[in-house]
PDB file of C-alpha atoms in Angstrom:
ATOM      1  CA  GLN A   8      94.592 117.569  83.936  1.00 75.00           C
ATOM      2  CA  LYS A   9      96.444 116.390  86.985  1.00 82.00           C
ATOM      3  CA  GLU A  10     100.201 116.360  86.793  1.00 93.00           C
ATOM      4  CA  VAL A  11     102.671 114.242  88.698  1.00 97.00           C
ATOM      5  CA  GLU A  12     106.316 115.249  88.698  1.00 97.00           C
ATOM      6  CA  GLN A  13     109.306 113.074  89.464  1.00 97.00           C
ATOM      7  CA  ASN A  14     113.028 113.506  88.952  1.00 93.00           C
ATOM      8  CA  SER A  15     113.882 111.013  86.233  1.00 91.00           C
ATOM      9  CA  GLY A  16     117.338 110.302  87.673  1.00 91.00           C
ATOM     10  CA  PRO A  17     119.245 108.130  87.600  1.00 96.00           C
ATOM     11  CA  LEU A  18     119.519 108.172  91.367  1.00 97.00           C
ATOM     12  CA  SER A  19     122.533 106.203  92.491  1.00 98.00           C
ATOM     13  CA  VAL A  20     122.634 104.879  96.067  1.00 97.00           C
ATOM     14  CA  PRO A  21     125.198 102.581  97.738  1.00 98.00           C
ATOM     15  CA  GLU A  22     124.019  99.175  98.846  1.00 98.00           C
ATOM     16  CA  GLY A  23     122.750  99.247 102.420  1.00 98.00           C
ATOM     17  CA  ALA A  24     121.954 102.972 102.365  1.00 98.00           C
ATOM     18  CA  ILE A  25     118.547 104.662 102.360  1.00 98.00           C
ATOM     19  CA  ALA A  26     117.119 105.549  98.966  1.00 98.00           C
ATOM     20  CA  SER A  27     114.779 108.533  98.947  1.00 98.00           C
ATOM     21  CA  LEU A  28     112.407 109.022  96.019  1.00 98.00           C
ATOM     22  CA  ASN A  29     110.269 112.120  95.696  1.00 97.00           C
ATOM     23  CA  CYS A  30     107.111 113.112  93.865  1.00 97.00           C
ATOM     24  CA  THR A  31     104.978 116.245  93.662  1.00 97.00           C
ATOM     25  CA  TYR A  32     101.457 116.544  92.323  1.00 96.00           C
ATOM     26  CA  SER A  33      99.452 119.443  90.991  1.00 95.00           C
ATOM     27  CA  ASP A  34      95.904 118.832  92.254  1.00 91.00           C
ATOM     28  CA  ARG A  35      95.418 119.758  95.897  1.00 91.00           C
ATOM     29  CA  GLY A  36      92.261 117.617  95.938  1.00 88.00           C
ATOM     30  CA  SER A  37      94.128 114.387  95.197  1.00 90.00           C
ATOM     31  CA  GLN A  38      93.186 111.649  97.657  1.00 89.00           C
ATOM     32  CA  SER A  39      95.070 108.470  96.848  1.00 92.00           C
ATOM     33  CA  PHE A  40      98.755 107.996  96.226  1.00 95.00           C
ATOM     34  CA  PHE A  41     100.633 104.956  95.022  1.00 96.00           C
ATOM     35  CA  TRP A  42     104.179 103.826  94.411  1.00 98.00           C
ATOM     36  CA  TYR A  43     104.887 101.225  91.750  1.00 98.00           C
ATOM     37  CA  ARG A  44     108.180  99.530  90.959  1.00 98.00           C
ATOM     38  CA  GLN A  45     108.959  98.672  87.343  1.00 98.00           C
ATOM     39  CA  TYR A  46     111.875  96.573  86.222  1.00 98.00           C
ATOM     40  CA  SER A  47     113.136  97.113  82.693  1.00 96.00           C
ATOM     41  CA  GLY A  48     110.809  95.493  80.173  1.00 94.00           C
ATOM     42  CA  LYS A  49     108.313  94.453  82.844  1.00 96.00           C
ATOM     43  CA  SER A  50     104.985  95.826  84.027  1.00 97.00           C
ATOM     44  CA  PRO A  51     104.506  98.037  87.115  1.00 98.00           C
ATOM     45  CA  GLU A  52     104.237  96.281  90.469  1.00 97.00           C
ATOM     46  CA  LEU A  53     102.377  97.947  93.339  1.00 96.00           C
ATOM     47  CA  ILE A  54     104.615  98.590  96.343  1.00 96.00           C
ATOM     48  CA  MET A  55     102.768 101.029  98.566  1.00 95.00           C
ATOM     49  CA  SER A  56      99.569 102.997  98.800  1.00 95.00           C
ATOM     50  CA  ILE A  57      98.979 105.944 101.118  1.00 95.00           C
ATOM     51  CA  TYR A  58      95.861 107.998 101.697  1.00 93.00           C
ATOM     52  CA  SER A  59      96.497 110.065 104.848  1.00 94.00           C
ATOM     53  CA  ASN A  60      99.135 112.568 105.863  1.00 96.00           C
ATOM     54  CA  GLY A  61     102.111 111.054 107.611  1.00 97.00           C
ATOM     55  CA  ASP A  62     104.150 107.908 107.243  1.00 97.00           C
ATOM     56  CA  LYS A  63     103.179 104.391 106.275  1.00 97.00           C
ATOM     57  CA  GLU A  64     105.690 101.590 106.712  1.00 98.00           C
ATOM     58  CA  ASP A  65     105.803  98.168 105.062  1.00 97.00           C
ATOM     59  CA  GLY A  66     108.988  96.208 105.610  1.00 97.00           C
ATOM     60  CA  ARG A  67     111.907  98.174 104.177  1.00 98.00           C
ATOM     61  CA  PHE A  68     109.586 100.647 102.492  1.00 98.00           C
ATOM     62  CA  THR A  69     108.124 103.817 103.994  1.00 98.00           C
ATOM     63  CA  ALA A  70     105.740 106.104 102.129  1.00 98.00           C
ATOM     64  CA  GLN A  71     105.388 109.683 103.333  1.00 98.00           C
ATOM     65  CA  LEU A  72     102.566 112.032 102.405  1.00 97.00           C
ATOM     66  CA  ASN A  73     102.337 115.777 102.968  1.00 97.00           C
ATOM     67  CA  LYS A  74      99.147 117.083 101.408  1.00 95.00           C
ATOM     68  CA  ALA A  75      99.830 120.688 102.403  1.00 95.00           C
ATOM     69  CA  SER A  76     103.027 120.627 100.368  1.00 96.00           C
ATOM     70  CA  GLN A  77     101.540 118.314  97.712  1.00 96.00           C
ATOM     71  CA  TYR A  78     104.454 116.020  98.186  1.00 96.00           C
ATOM     72  CA  VAL A  79     104.786 112.247  98.499  1.00 98.00           C
ATOM     73  CA  SER A  80     107.963 110.281  98.984  1.00 98.00           C
ATOM     74  CA  LEU A  81     109.184 106.704  99.197  1.00 98.00           C
ATOM     75  CA  LEU A  82     112.061 105.649 101.407  1.00 98.00           C
ATOM     76  CA  ILE A  83     113.806 102.331 100.890  1.00 98.00           C
ATOM     77  CA  ARG A  84     115.939 101.255 103.825  1.00 98.00           C
ATOM     78  CA  ASP A  85     118.878  98.859 103.556  1.00 98.00           C
ATOM     79  CA  SER A  86     118.869  99.199  99.770  1.00 98.00           C
ATOM     80  CA  GLN A  87     119.655  96.046  97.831  1.00 97.00           C
ATOM     81  CA  PRO A  88     120.847  95.642  94.226  1.00 97.00           C
ATOM     82  CA  SER A  89     117.460  94.013  93.519  1.00 97.00           C
ATOM     83  CA  ASP A  90     115.840  97.367  94.320  1.00 98.00           C
ATOM     84  CA  SER A  91     117.382  98.799  91.158  1.00 98.00           C
ATOM     85  CA  ALA A  92     114.377  99.692  89.017  1.00 98.00           C
ATOM     86  CA  THR A  93     112.201 102.599  87.939  1.00 98.00           C
ATOM     87  CA  TYR A  94     109.821 103.823  90.639  1.00 98.00           C
ATOM     88  CA  LEU A  95     106.550 105.319  89.459  1.00 98.00           C
ATOM     89  CA  CYS A  96     104.472 107.688  91.555  1.00 98.00           C
ATOM     90  CA  ALA A  97     100.738 107.749  90.811  1.00 96.00           C
ATOM     91  CA  VAL A  98      97.719 109.686  92.066  1.00 94.00           C
ATOM     92  CA  ASN A  99      93.988 109.223  91.504  1.00 90.00           C
ATOM     93  CA  ARG A 100      92.850 110.699  88.184  1.00 86.00           C
ATOM     94  CA  GLY A 101      89.463 111.990  89.207  1.00 78.00           C
ATOM     95  CA  SER A 102      87.456 112.306  92.365  1.00 71.00           C
ATOM     96  CA  GLY A 103      86.954 108.595  92.796  1.00 65.00           C
ATOM     97  CA  GLY A 104      89.982 107.994  94.973  1.00 67.00           C
ATOM     98  CA  GLY A 105      91.675 105.982  92.263  1.00 69.00           C
ATOM     99  CA  ALA A 106      88.720 103.863  91.200  1.00 78.00           C
ATOM    100  CA  ASP A 107      88.593 105.813  87.918  1.00 84.00           C
ATOM    101  CA  GLY A 108      92.239 105.242  87.155  1.00 90.00           C
ATOM    102  CA  LEU A 109      95.594 106.806  87.928  1.00 93.00           C
ATOM    103  CA  THR A 110      97.829 109.570  86.657  1.00 95.00           C
ATOM    104  CA  PHE A 111     101.472 108.535  86.679  1.00 97.00           C
ATOM    105  CA  GLY A 112     104.716 110.428  86.812  1.00 97.00           C
ATOM    106  CA  LYS A 113     107.513 109.537  84.408  1.00 97.00           C
ATOM    107  CA  GLY A 114     109.320 107.583  87.082  1.00 98.00           C
ATOM    108  CA  THR A 115     112.688 107.783  88.813  1.00 98.00           C
ATOM    109  CA  HIS A 116     115.386 105.358  87.754  1.00 98.00           C
ATOM    110  CA  LEU A 117     117.098 104.024  90.881  1.00 98.00           C
ATOM    111  CA  ILE A 118     120.458 102.282  90.786  1.00 98.00           C
ATOM    112  CA  ILE A 119     121.780 100.505  93.878  1.00 98.00           C
ATOM    113  CA  GLN A 120     125.548 100.209  93.687  1.00 96.00           C
ATOM    114  CA  PRO A 121     126.987  96.992  95.220  1.00 93.00           C
TER     115      PRO A 121
ATOM    116  CA  ASP B   7      94.710  83.676  93.203  1.00 53.00           C
ATOM    117  CA  THR B   8      95.832  84.328  89.660  1.00 76.00           C
ATOM    118  CA  GLY B   9      96.887  87.807  88.695  1.00 93.00           C
ATOM    119  CA  VAL B  10      95.926  89.898  85.692  1.00 96.00           C
ATOM    120  CA  SER B  11      96.701  88.058  82.477  1.00 97.00           C
ATOM    121  CA  GLN B  12      97.345  89.635  79.084  1.00 98.00           C
ATOM    122  CA  ASP B  13      97.673  88.032  75.691  1.00 98.00           C
ATOM    123  CA  PRO B  14      99.712  88.186  73.557  1.00 98.00           C
ATOM    124  CA  ARG B  15     102.881  89.298  75.332  1.00 97.00           C
ATOM    125  CA  HIS B  16     104.402  90.575  72.116  1.00 98.00           C
ATOM    126  CA  LYS B  17     102.907  91.584  68.791  1.00 98.00           C
ATOM    127  CA  ILE B  18     104.670  92.747  65.647  1.00 98.00           C
ATOM    128  CA  THR B  19     102.402  94.058  62.937  1.00 98.00           C
ATOM    129  CA  LYS B  20     102.682  95.944  59.706  1.00 98.00           C
ATOM    130  CA  ARG B  21     101.429  99.479  59.486  1.00 98.00           C
ATOM    131  CA  GLY B  22      97.780  99.574  58.507  1.00 98.00           C
ATOM    132  CA  GLN B  23      96.876  96.218  60.012  1.00 98.00           C
ATOM    133  CA  ASN B  24      94.384  95.753  62.843  1.00 98.00           C
ATOM    134  CA  VAL B  25      95.424  94.210  66.144  1.00 98.00           C
ATOM    135  CA  THR B  26      93.487  92.989  69.153  1.00 98.00           C
ATOM    136  CA  PHE B  27      94.738  92.415  72.671  1.00 98.00           C
ATOM    137  CA  ARG B  28      93.059  90.504  75.477  1.00 98.00           C
ATOM    138  CA  CYS B  29      93.071  91.077  79.226  1.00 98.00           C
ATOM    139  CA  ASP B  30      91.748  88.765  81.931  1.00 97.00           C
ATOM    140  CA  PRO B  31      91.478  90.622  85.250  1.00 95.00           C
ATOM    141  CA  ILE B  32      91.715  89.228  88.769  1.00 93.00           C
ATOM    142  CA  SER B  33      88.476  87.301  89.135  1.00 89.00           C
ATOM    143  CA  GLU B  34      86.809  89.284  91.915  1.00 85.00           C
ATOM    144  CA  HIS B  35      87.781  92.687  90.470  1.00 89.00           C
ATOM    145  CA  ASN B  36      85.006  94.561  88.719  1.00 90.00           C
ATOM    146  CA  ARG B  37      87.067  97.503  87.460  1.00 93.00           C
ATOM    147  CA  LEU B  38      89.388  97.083  84.523  1.00 95.00           C
ATOM    148  CA  TYR B  39      91.760  99.692  83.070  1.00 96.00           C
ATOM    149  CA  TRP B  40      93.817 100.013  79.929  1.00 97.00           C
ATOM    150  CA  TYR B  41      97.006 102.092  79.849  1.00 98.00           C
ATOM    151  CA  ARG B  42      99.689 102.717  77.257  1.00 98.00           C
ATOM    152  CA  GLN B  43     103.343 103.205  78.094  1.00 98.00           C
ATOM    153  CA  THR B  44     106.149 104.385  75.846  1.00 97.00           C
ATOM    154  CA  LEU B  45     109.860 104.388  76.634  1.00 95.00           C
ATOM    155  CA  GLY B  46     110.811 106.812  79.379  1.00 94.00           C
ATOM    156  CA  GLN B  47     107.221 107.666  80.224  1.00 96.00           C
ATOM    157  CA  GLY B  48     104.799 106.571  82.895  1.00 97.00           C
ATOM    158  CA  PRO B  49     101.667 104.655  81.936  1.00 97.00           C
ATOM    159  CA  GLU B  50      99.051 106.821  80.231  1.00 96.00           C
ATOM    160  CA  PHE B  51      95.371 106.184  80.940  1.00 96.00           C
ATOM    161  CA  LEU B  52      93.313 105.025  77.956  1.00 96.00           C
ATOM    162  CA  THR B  53      89.960 103.784  79.244  1.00 96.00           C
ATOM    163  CA  TYR B  54      88.261 101.881  82.044  1.00 94.00           C
ATOM    164  CA  PHE B  55      85.288  99.645  82.720  1.00 94.00           C
ATOM    165  CA  GLN B  56      83.100  98.864  85.668  1.00 92.00           C
ATOM    166  CA  ASN B  57      81.736  95.418  84.959  1.00 92.00           C
ATOM    167  CA  GLU B  58      80.695  95.576  81.282  1.00 93.00           C
ATOM    168  CA  ALA B  59      80.172  99.357  81.176  1.00 94.00           C
ATOM    169  CA  GLN B  60      82.879 101.526  79.670  1.00 94.00           C
ATOM    170  CA  LEU B  61      82.809 104.531  81.975  1.00 92.00           C
ATOM    171  CA  GLU B  62      85.466 106.760  80.483  1.00 92.00           C
ATOM    172  CA  LYS B  63      87.713 106.985  77.464  1.00 93.00           C
ATOM    173  CA  SER B  64      90.686 109.332  77.256  1.00 92.00           C
ATOM    174  CA  ARG B  65      90.081 112.365  75.064  1.00 88.00           C
ATOM    175  CA  LEU B  66      93.551 111.816  73.657  1.00 81.00           C
ATOM    176  CA  LEU B  67      92.574 108.403  72.372  1.00 84.00           C
ATOM    177  CA  SER B  68      92.148 108.117  68.620  1.00 89.00           C
ATOM    178  CA  ASP B  69      88.918 106.748  67.155  1.00 94.00           C
ATOM    179  CA  ARG B  70      91.034 103.893  65.825  1.00 97.00           C
ATOM    180  CA  PHE B  71      91.099 102.503  69.358  1.00 97.00           C
ATOM    181  CA  SER B  72      88.167 100.602  70.776  1.00 96.00           C
ATOM    182  CA  ALA B  73      87.743  98.492  73.870  1.00 97.00           C
ATOM    183  CA  GLU B  74      85.082  96.086  75.037  1.00 96.00           C
ATOM    184  CA  ARG B  75      84.270  94.045  78.093  1.00 96.00           C
ATOM    185  CA  PRO B  76      81.197  92.178  76.908  1.00 92.00           C
ATOM    186  CA  LYS B  77      80.364  90.057  79.941  1.00 87.00           C
ATOM    187  CA  GLY B  78      82.127  92.011  82.612  1.00 86.00           C
ATOM    188  CA  SER B  79      84.987  89.556  82.718  1.00 91.00           C
ATOM    189  CA  PHE B  80      87.779  89.707  80.119  1.00 96.00           C
ATOM    190  CA  SER B  81      88.353  92.774  77.965  1.00 98.00           C
ATOM    191  CA  THR B  82      89.716  93.356  74.474  1.00 98.00           C
ATOM    192  CA  LEU B  83      91.495  96.390  73.082  1.00 98.00           C
ATOM    193  CA  GLU B  84      91.489  96.765  69.311  1.00 98.00           C
ATOM    194  CA  ILE B  85      93.598  99.142  67.284  1.00 98.00           C
ATOM    195  CA  GLN B  86      92.532  99.617  63.701  1.00 97.00           C
ATOM    196  CA  ARG B  87      94.826 100.754  60.884  1.00 97.00           C
ATOM    197  CA  THR B  88      97.888 100.721  63.101  1.00 98.00           C
ATOM    198  CA  GLU B  89     100.497 103.457  62.801  1.00 97.00           C
ATOM    199  CA  GLN B  90     104.139 103.473  63.866  1.00 97.00           C
ATOM    200  CA  GLY B  91     103.221 105.851  66.675  1.00 96.00           C
ATOM    201  CA  ASP B  92     101.059 103.109  68.192  1.00 97.00           C
ATOM    202  CA  SER B  93     104.185 101.152  69.109  1.00 98.00           C
ATOM    203  CA  ALA B  94     104.137 100.913  72.889  1.00 98.00           C
ATOM    204  CA  MET B  95     103.489  98.649  75.842  1.00 98.00           C
ATOM    205  CA  TYR B  96      99.757  98.214  76.412  1.00 98.00           C
ATOM    206  CA  LEU B  97      98.990  97.538  80.041  1.00 98.00           C
ATOM    207  CA  CYS B  98      95.841  96.230  81.640  1.00 98.00           C
ATOM    208  CA  ALA B  99      95.058  96.625  85.335  1.00 97.00           C
ATOM    209  CA  SER B 100      92.162  95.688  87.578  1.00 95.00           C
ATOM    210  CA  SER B 101      90.810  96.743  90.969  1.00 92.00           C
ATOM    211  CA  HIS B 102      87.774  96.522  93.218  1.00 82.00           C
ATOM    212  CA  ARG B 103      85.060  99.123  92.729  1.00 66.00           C
ATOM    213  CA  THR B 104      84.718  99.989  96.383  1.00 66.00           C
ATOM    214  CA  GLY B 105      87.001  99.916  99.338  1.00 58.00           C
ATOM    215  CA  VAL B 106      90.569  99.327  98.350  1.00 60.00           C
ATOM    216  CA  THR B 107      91.260 101.006  95.024  1.00 73.00           C
ATOM    217  CA  GLU B 108      94.727  99.589  94.505  1.00 88.00           C
ATOM    218  CA  ALA B 109      95.201  98.515  90.912  1.00 92.00           C
ATOM    219  CA  PHE B 110      97.267  95.524  89.839  1.00 94.00           C
ATOM    220  CA  PHE B 111      98.822  95.284  86.417  1.00 97.00           C
ATOM    221  CA  GLY B 112      99.168  92.425  83.981  1.00 97.00           C
ATOM    222  CA  GLN B 113     102.415  91.614  82.193  1.00 97.00           C
ATOM    223  CA  GLY B 114     101.565  93.924  79.314  1.00 98.00           C
ATOM    224  CA  THR B 115     101.472  93.485  75.551  1.00 98.00           C
ATOM    225  CA  ARG B 116     104.370  95.031  73.677  1.00 98.00           C
ATOM    226  CA  LEU B 117     103.261  96.218  70.247  1.00 98.00           C
ATOM    227  CA  THR B 118     105.725  96.989  67.494  1.00 98.00           C
ATOM    228  CA  VAL B 119     104.368  98.499  64.282  1.00 98.00           C
ATOM    229  CA  VAL B 120     106.772  98.185  61.339  1.00 97.00           C
TER     230      VAL B 120
END
């Protein structure tokens, strides 16, 4: 059973600063990695996907993957109060790259302080 | 392009009753997933379909749970003889079979068993 570990937080970051969210995973063979944002009482919303080592940028968001260290992170630049949410890290469950579903961490609760 | 739609959004039921939830995936997506999420936890995989075929069901899933996707379009999740421990958010997601495996979630159905 794959495991995904995240610090549950809360992680408090001043508005305008960089928020750094981290995730480790147990299965070295994992291929696909995803970050979801979840507001309280709402469903998860896909923010980023990353499949190769290195960085992937999309607007204010950057996902970083280091397969050797089994580590994936999400950076949020110029943090806004609207970024306050729980961020879920997910990896592919089986060998299908994510097509057979995802294993999620418990999420990190991020608070952006105005 | 409509997103994943779930119905109902909320359901309160008495212990021992049966409940059924519906999910309509994004129209061109042939993979459909059901997850369950409780407070403070990430979504937990329940089962998934490719078209009308149910390809996998979580070993942790009680026999009281059953899911169908009869024509490869919408899906239903039924819980028989509900228990208080079934109270959770039930999430449906869909994705393409090949290529991009990013999964998109519906709004969820929040079940409360009293």
